[in-house]
mmCIF file of C-alpha atoms in Angstrom:
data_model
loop_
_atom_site.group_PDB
_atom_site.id
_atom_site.type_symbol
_atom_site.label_atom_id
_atom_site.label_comp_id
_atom_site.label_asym_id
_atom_site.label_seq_id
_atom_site.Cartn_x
_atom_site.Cartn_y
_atom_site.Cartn_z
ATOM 1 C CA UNK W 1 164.922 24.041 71.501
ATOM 2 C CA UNK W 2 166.618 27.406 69.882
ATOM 3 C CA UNK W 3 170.065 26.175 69.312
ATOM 4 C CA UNK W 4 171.281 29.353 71.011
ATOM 5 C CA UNK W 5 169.142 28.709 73.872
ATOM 6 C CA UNK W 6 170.960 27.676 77.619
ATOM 7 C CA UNK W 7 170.844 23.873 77.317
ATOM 8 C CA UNK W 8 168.041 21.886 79.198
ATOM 9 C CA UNK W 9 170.414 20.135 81.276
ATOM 10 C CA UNK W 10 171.438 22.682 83.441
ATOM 11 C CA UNK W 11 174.781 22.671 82.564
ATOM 12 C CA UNK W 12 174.879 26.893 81.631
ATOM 13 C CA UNK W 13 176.124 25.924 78.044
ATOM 14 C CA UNK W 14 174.187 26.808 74.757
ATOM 15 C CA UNK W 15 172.388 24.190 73.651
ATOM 16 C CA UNK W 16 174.290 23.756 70.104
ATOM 17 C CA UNK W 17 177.520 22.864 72.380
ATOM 18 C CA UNK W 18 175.532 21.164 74.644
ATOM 19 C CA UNK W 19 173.268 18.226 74.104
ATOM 20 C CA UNK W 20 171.557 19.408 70.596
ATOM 21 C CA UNK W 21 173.836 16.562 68.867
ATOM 22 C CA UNK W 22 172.861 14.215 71.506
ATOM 23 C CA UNK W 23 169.113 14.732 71.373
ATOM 24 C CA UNK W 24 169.300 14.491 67.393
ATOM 25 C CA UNK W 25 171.466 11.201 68.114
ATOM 26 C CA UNK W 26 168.333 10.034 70.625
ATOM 27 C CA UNK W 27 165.788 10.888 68.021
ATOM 28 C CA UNK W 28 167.147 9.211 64.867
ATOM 29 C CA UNK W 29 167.091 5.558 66.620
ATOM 30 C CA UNK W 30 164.582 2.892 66.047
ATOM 31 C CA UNK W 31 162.531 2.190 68.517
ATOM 32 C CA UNK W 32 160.659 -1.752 68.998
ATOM 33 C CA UNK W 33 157.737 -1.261 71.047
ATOM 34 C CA UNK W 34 157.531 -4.908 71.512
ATOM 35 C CA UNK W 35 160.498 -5.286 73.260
ATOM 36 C CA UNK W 36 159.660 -2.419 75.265
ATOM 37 C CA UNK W 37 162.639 0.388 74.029
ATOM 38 C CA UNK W 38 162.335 3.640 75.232
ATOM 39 C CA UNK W 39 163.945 6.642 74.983
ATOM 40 C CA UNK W 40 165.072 8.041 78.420
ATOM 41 C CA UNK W 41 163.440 10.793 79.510
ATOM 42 C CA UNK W 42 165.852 14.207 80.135
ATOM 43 C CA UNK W 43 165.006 14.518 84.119
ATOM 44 C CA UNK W 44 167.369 11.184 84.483
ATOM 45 C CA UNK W 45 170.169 13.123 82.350
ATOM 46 C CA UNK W 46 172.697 14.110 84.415
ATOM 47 C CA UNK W 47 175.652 17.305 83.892
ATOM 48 C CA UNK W 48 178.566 17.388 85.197
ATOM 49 C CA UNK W 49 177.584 19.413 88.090
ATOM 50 C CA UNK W 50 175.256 16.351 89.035
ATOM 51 C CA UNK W 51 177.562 13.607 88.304
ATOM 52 C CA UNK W 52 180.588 15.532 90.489
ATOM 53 C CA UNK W 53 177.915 15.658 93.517
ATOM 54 C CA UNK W 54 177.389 11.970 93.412
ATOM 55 C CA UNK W 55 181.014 11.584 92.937
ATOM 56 C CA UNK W 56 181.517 13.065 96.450
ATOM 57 C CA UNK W 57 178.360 11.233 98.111
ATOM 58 C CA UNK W 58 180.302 8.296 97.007
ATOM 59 C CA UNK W 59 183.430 8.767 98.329
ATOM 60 C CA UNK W 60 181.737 8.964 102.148
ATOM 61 C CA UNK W 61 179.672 5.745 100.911
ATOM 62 C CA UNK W 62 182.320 3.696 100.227
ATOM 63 C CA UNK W 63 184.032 4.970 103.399
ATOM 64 C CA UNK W 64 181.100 3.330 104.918
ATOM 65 C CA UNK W 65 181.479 0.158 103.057
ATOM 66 C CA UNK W 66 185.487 0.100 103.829
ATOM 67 C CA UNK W 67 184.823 0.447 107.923
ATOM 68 C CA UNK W 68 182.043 -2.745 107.655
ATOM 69 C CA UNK W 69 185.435 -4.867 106.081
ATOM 70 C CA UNK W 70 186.646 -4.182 110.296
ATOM 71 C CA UNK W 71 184.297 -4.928 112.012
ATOM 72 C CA UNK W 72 182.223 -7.826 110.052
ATOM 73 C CA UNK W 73 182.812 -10.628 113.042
ATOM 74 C CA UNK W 74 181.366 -13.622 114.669
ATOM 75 C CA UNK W 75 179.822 -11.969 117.991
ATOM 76 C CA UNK W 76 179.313 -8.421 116.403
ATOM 77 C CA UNK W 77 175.730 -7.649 116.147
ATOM 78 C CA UNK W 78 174.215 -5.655 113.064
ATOM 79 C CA UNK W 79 172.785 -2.700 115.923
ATOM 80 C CA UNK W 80 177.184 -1.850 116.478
ATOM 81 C CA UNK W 81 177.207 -2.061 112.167
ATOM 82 C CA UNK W 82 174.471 0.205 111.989
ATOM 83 C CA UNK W 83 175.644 2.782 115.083
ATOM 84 C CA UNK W 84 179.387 2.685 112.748
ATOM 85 C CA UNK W 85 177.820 3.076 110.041
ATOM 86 C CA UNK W 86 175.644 6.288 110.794
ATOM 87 C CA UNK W 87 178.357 7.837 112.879
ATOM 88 C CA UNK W 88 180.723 7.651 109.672
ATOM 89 C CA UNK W 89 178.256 8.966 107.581
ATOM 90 C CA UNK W 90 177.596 12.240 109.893
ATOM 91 C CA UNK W 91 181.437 12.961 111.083
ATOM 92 C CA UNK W 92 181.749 13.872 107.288
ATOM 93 C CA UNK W 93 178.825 16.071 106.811
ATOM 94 C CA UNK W 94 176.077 13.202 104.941
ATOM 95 C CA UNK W 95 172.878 11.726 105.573
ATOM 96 C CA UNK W 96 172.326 8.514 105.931
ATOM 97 C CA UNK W 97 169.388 7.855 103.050
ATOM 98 C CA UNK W 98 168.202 4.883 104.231
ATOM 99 C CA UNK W 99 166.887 6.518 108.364
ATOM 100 C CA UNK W 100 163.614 7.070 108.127
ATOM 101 C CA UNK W 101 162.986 6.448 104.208
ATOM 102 C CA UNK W 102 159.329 5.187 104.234
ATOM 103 C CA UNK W 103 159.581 4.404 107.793
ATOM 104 C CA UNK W 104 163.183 2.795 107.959
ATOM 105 C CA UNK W 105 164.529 2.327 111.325
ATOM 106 C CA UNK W 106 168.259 2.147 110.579
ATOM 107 C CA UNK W 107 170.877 3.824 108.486
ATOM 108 C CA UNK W 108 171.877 0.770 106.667
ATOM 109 C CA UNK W 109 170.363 -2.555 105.618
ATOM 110 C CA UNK W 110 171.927 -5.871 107.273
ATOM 111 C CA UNK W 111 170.688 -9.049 105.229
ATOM 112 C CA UNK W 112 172.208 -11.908 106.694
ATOM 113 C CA UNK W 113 172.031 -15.847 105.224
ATOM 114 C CA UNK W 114 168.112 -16.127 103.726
ATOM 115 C CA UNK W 115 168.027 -12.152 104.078
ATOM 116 C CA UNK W 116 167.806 -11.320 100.481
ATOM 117 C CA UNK W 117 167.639 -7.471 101.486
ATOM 118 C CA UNK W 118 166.219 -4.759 103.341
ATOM 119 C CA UNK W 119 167.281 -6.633 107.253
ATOM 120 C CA UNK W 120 167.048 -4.435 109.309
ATOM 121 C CA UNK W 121 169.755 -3.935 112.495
ATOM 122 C CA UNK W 122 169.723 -5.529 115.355
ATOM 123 C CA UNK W 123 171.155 -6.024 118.784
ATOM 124 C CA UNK W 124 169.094 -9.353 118.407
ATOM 125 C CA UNK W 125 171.185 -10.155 115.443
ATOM 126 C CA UNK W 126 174.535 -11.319 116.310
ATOM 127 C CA UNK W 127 176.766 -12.468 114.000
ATOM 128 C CA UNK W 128 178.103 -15.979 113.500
ATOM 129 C CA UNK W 129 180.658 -18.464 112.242
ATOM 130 C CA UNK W 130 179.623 -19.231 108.813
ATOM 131 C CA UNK W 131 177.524 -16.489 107.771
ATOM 132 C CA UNK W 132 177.526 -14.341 104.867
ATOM 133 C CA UNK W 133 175.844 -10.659 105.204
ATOM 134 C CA UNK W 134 174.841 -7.811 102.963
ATOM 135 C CA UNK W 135 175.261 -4.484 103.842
ATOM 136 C CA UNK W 136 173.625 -1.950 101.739
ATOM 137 C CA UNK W 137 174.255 1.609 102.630
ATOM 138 C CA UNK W 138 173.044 5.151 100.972
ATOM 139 C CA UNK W 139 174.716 8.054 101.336
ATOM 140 C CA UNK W 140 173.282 11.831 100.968
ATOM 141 C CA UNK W 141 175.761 14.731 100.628
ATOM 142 C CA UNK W 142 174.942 17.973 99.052
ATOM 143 C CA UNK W 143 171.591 16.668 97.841
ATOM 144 C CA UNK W 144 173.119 14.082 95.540
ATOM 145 C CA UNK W 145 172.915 10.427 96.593
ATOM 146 C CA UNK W 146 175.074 7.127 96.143
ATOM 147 C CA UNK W 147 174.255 3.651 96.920
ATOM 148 C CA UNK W 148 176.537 0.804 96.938
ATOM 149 C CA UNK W 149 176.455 -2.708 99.310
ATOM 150 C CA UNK W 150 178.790 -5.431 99.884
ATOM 151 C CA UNK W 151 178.962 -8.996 100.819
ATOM 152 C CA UNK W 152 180.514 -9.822 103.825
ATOM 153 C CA UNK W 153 181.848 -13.817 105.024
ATOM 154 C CA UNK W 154 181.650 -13.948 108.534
ATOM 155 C CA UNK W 155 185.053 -15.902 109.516
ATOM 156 C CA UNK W 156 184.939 -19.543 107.757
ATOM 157 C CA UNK W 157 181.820 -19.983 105.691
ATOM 158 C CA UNK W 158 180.964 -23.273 103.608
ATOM 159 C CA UNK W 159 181.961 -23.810 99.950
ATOM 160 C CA UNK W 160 178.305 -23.264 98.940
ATOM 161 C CA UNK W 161 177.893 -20.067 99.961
ATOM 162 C CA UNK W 162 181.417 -18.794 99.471
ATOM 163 C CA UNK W 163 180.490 -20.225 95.746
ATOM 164 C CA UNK W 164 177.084 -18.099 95.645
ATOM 165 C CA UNK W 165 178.530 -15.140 97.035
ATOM 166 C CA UNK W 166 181.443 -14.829 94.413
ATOM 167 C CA UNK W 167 178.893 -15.740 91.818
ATOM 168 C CA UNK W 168 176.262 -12.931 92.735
ATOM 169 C CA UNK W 169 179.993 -10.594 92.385
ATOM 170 C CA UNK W 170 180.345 -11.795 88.966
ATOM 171 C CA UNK W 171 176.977 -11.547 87.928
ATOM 172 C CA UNK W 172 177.129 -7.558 88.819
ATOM 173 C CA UNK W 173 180.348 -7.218 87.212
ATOM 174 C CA UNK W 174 179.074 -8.865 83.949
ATOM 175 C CA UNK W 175 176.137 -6.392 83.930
ATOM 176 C CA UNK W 176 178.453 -3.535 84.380
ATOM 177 C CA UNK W 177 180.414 -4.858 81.372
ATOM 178 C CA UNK W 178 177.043 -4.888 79.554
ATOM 179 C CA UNK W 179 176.079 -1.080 79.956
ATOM 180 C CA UNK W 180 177.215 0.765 77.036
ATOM 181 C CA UNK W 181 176.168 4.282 75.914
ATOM 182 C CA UNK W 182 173.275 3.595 72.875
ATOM 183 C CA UNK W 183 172.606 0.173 73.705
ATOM 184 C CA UNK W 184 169.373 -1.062 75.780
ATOM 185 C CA UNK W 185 168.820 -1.827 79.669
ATOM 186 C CA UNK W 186 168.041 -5.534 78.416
ATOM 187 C CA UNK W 187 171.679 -6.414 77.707
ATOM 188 C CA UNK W 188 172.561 -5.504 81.151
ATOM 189 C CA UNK W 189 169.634 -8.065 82.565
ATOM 190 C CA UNK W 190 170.797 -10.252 80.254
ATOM 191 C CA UNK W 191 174.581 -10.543 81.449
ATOM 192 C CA UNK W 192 173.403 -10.861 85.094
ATOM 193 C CA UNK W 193 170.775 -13.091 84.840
ATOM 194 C CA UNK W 194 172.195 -15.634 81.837
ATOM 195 C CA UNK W 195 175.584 -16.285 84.173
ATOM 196 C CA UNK W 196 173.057 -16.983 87.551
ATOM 197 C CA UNK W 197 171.232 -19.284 85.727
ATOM 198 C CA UNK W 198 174.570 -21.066 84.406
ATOM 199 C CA UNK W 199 175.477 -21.596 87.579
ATOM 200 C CA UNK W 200 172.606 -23.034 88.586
ATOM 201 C CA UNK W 201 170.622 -19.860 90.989
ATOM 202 C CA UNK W 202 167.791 -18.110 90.459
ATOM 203 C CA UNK W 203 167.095 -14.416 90.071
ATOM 204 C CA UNK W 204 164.867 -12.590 92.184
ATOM 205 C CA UNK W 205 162.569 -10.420 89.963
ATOM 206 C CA UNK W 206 160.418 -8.549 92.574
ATOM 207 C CA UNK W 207 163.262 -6.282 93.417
ATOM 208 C CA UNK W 208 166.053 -4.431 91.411
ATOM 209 C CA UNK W 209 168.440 -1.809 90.379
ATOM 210 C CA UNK W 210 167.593 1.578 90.048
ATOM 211 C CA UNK W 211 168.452 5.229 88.779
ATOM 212 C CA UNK W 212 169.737 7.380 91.917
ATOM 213 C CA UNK W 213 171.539 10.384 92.210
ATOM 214 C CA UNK W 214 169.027 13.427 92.336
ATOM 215 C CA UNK W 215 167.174 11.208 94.269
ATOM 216 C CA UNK W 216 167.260 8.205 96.181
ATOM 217 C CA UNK W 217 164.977 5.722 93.660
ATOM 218 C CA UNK W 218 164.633 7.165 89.999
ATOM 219 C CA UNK W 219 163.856 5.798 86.714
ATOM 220 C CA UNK W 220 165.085 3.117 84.898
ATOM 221 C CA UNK W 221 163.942 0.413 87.217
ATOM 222 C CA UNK W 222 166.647 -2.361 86.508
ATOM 223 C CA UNK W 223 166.005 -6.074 86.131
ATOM 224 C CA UNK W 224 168.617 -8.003 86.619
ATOM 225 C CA UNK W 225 166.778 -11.067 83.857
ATOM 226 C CA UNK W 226 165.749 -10.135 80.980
ATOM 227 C CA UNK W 227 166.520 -10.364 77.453
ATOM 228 C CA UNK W 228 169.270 -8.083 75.233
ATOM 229 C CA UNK W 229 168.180 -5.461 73.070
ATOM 230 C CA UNK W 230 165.382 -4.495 75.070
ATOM 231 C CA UNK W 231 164.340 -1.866 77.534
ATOM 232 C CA UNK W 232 165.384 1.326 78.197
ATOM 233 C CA UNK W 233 168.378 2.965 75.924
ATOM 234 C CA UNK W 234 171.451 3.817 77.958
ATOM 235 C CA UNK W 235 172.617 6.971 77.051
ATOM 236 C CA UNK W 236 175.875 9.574 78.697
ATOM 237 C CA UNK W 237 174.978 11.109 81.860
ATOM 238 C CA UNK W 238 172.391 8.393 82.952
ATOM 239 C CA UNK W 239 173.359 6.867 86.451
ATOM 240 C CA UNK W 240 172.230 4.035 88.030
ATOM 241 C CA UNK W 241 172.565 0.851 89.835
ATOM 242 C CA UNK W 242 173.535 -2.823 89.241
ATOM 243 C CA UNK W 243 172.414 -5.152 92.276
ATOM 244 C CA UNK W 244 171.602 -8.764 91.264
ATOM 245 C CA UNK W 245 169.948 -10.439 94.255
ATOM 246 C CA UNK W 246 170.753 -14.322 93.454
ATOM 247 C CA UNK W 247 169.538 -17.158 95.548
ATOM 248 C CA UNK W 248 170.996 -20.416 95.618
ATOM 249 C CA UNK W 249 167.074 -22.025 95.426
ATOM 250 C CA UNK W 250 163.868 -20.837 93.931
ATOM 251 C CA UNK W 251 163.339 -16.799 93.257
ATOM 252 C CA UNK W 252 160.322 -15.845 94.915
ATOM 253 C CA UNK W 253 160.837 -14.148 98.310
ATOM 254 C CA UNK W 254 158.055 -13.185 101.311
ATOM 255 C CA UNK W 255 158.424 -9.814 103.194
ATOM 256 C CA UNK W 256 158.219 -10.112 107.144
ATOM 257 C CA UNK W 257 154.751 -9.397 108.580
ATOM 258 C CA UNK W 258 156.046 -7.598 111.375
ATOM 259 C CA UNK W 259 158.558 -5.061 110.266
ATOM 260 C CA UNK W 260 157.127 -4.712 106.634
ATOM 261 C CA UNK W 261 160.453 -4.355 105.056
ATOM 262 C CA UNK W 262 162.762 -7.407 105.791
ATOM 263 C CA UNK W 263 162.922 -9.586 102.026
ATOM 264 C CA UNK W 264 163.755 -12.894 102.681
ATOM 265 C CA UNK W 265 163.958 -16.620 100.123
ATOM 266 C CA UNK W 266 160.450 -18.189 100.400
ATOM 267 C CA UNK W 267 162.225 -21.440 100.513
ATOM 268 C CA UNK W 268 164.563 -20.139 102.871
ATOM 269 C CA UNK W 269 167.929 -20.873 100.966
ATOM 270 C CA UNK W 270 170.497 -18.541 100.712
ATOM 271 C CA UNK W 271 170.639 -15.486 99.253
ATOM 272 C CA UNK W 272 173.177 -12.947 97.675
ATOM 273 C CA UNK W 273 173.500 -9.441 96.593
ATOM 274 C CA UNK W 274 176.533 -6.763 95.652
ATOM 275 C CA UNK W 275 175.655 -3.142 94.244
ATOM 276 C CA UNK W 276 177.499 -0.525 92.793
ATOM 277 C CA UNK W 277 176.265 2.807 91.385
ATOM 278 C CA UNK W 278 177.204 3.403 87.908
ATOM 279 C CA UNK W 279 177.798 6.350 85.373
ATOM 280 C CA UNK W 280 176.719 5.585 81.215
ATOM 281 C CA UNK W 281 179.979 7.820 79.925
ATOM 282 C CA UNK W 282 180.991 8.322 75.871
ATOM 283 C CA UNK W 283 182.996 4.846 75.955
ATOM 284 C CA UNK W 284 181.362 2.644 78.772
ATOM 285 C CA UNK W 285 180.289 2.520 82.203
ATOM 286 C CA UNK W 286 182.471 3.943 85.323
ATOM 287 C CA UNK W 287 181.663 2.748 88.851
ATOM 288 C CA UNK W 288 181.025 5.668 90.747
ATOM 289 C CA UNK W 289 180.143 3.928 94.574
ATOM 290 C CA UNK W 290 180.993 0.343 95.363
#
């Protein structure tokens, strides 16, 4: 681009004060093809305009998220979580992402026990003494989205999935460590799948993290195994999620026959997951939904 030319990142600025030192920055590194490095491309570049509209998605997200730590119960079925959960979202002027997205039923996914996501609410599904849940919800405001999800223990729940549930936390928050501005994708994959394996789970790698914020699933897709130094390079303005899905057995799952969408352990053990929607800044990585 003319240096004196508006910026191609919307932001109004000239492009000299813009992101001319950043593409220049972007251009001198060394790409490996073999271990897959790519540059990312400028439609998942967001300004500050962009980043303050998922900002505010987020706040009514994890609004969502906060209300679920209430009413999480033995006896509560996931249909009352869902009916909460979409009333929230509306009071304050969002969309709940996740109604009628490819067909969706609900406004927010309920994966209970072997659910490793995508469960879909129920009046069927009541809640009991010893479970653990997921709920994942994504939040629309202004045209910007954020998506964040939670684990839940319903009252007392055993030691071994209290254990997998805390692990799964630490595994996301280890991969959030790992995303740093001109490093690769890989060394976030690496940080949440080394410490599941350490621990003795397995990673599911059918499913991951994603880009989101213009939209509700945008490049990178994000692995959550993988080696470091690899992948995508993470770069200012880039926003997406962390989500480890961690079983306690083997990591291939099976997808219900007759909904299509619910994910469950082929082997049936239990499975984990917590999300949070992050911003690549100067320094680090800042949670923007959790």
């Amino acid at each position: 681009m003319n240096r004196n030319e508006l910026c191609w990142c919307g932001s109004g600025k000239k492009y000299k004060k813009c992101h001319a030192d950043f593409d220049e920055r972007i251009a001198s590194i060394r790409y490996d093809v073999i271990k897959g490095q790519v540059r990312p491309p400028r439609k998942i570049i967001n300004n500050a305009t962009d980043i303050e509209g998922i900002r505010r998605a987020a706040v009514i997200n994890d609004g969502v998220l906060d209300l679920m730590e209430t009413l999480v119960r033995p006896g509560v079925d996931t249909e009352t979580l869902d009916r909460a959960a979409n009333d929230y979202i509306v009071e304050r002027g969002g969309i709940p992402a996740c109604l009628g997205f490819e067909g969706f039923p609900k406004s927010i996914c309920t994966s209970i026990n072997n659910v490793v996501c995508h469960g879909i609410p129920s009046k069927k599904d009541v809640l009991k003494e010893g479970d653990i849940i997921n709920v994942d919800s994504t939040v629309i405001l202004g045209g910007y989205y954020a998506d964040a999800s939670r684990m839940y223990l319903v009252g007392k729940v055993p030691a071994a999935a209290e254990r997998l549930v805390r692990v799964t936390k630490e595994c996301m928050e280890r991969g959030i460590a790992a995303a740093r501005p001109w490093h690769f994708l890989g060394d976030v994959s690496a940080a949440c799948g080394d410490w599941a394996h350490a621990n003795g789970y397995s990673v599911v790698t059918a499913l991951g993290g994603h880009g989101v914020g213009k939209d509700f699933h945008m490049e990178p897709f994000v692995p959550h195994v993988g080696e470091p130094g690899t992948g995508m390079l993470m770069v200012p303005g880039m926003v997406f999620t962390v989500e480890p899905m961690i079983n306690a057995g083997d990591y291939d799952v099976t997808v219900d026959e007759d909904d299509g969408w619910t994910v469950r352990t082929k082997d049936r053990t239990l499975s984990a997951q917590w999300e949070k929607t992050i911003l690549i800044t100067e320094t680090g990585a800042e949670v923007l939904s959790s």
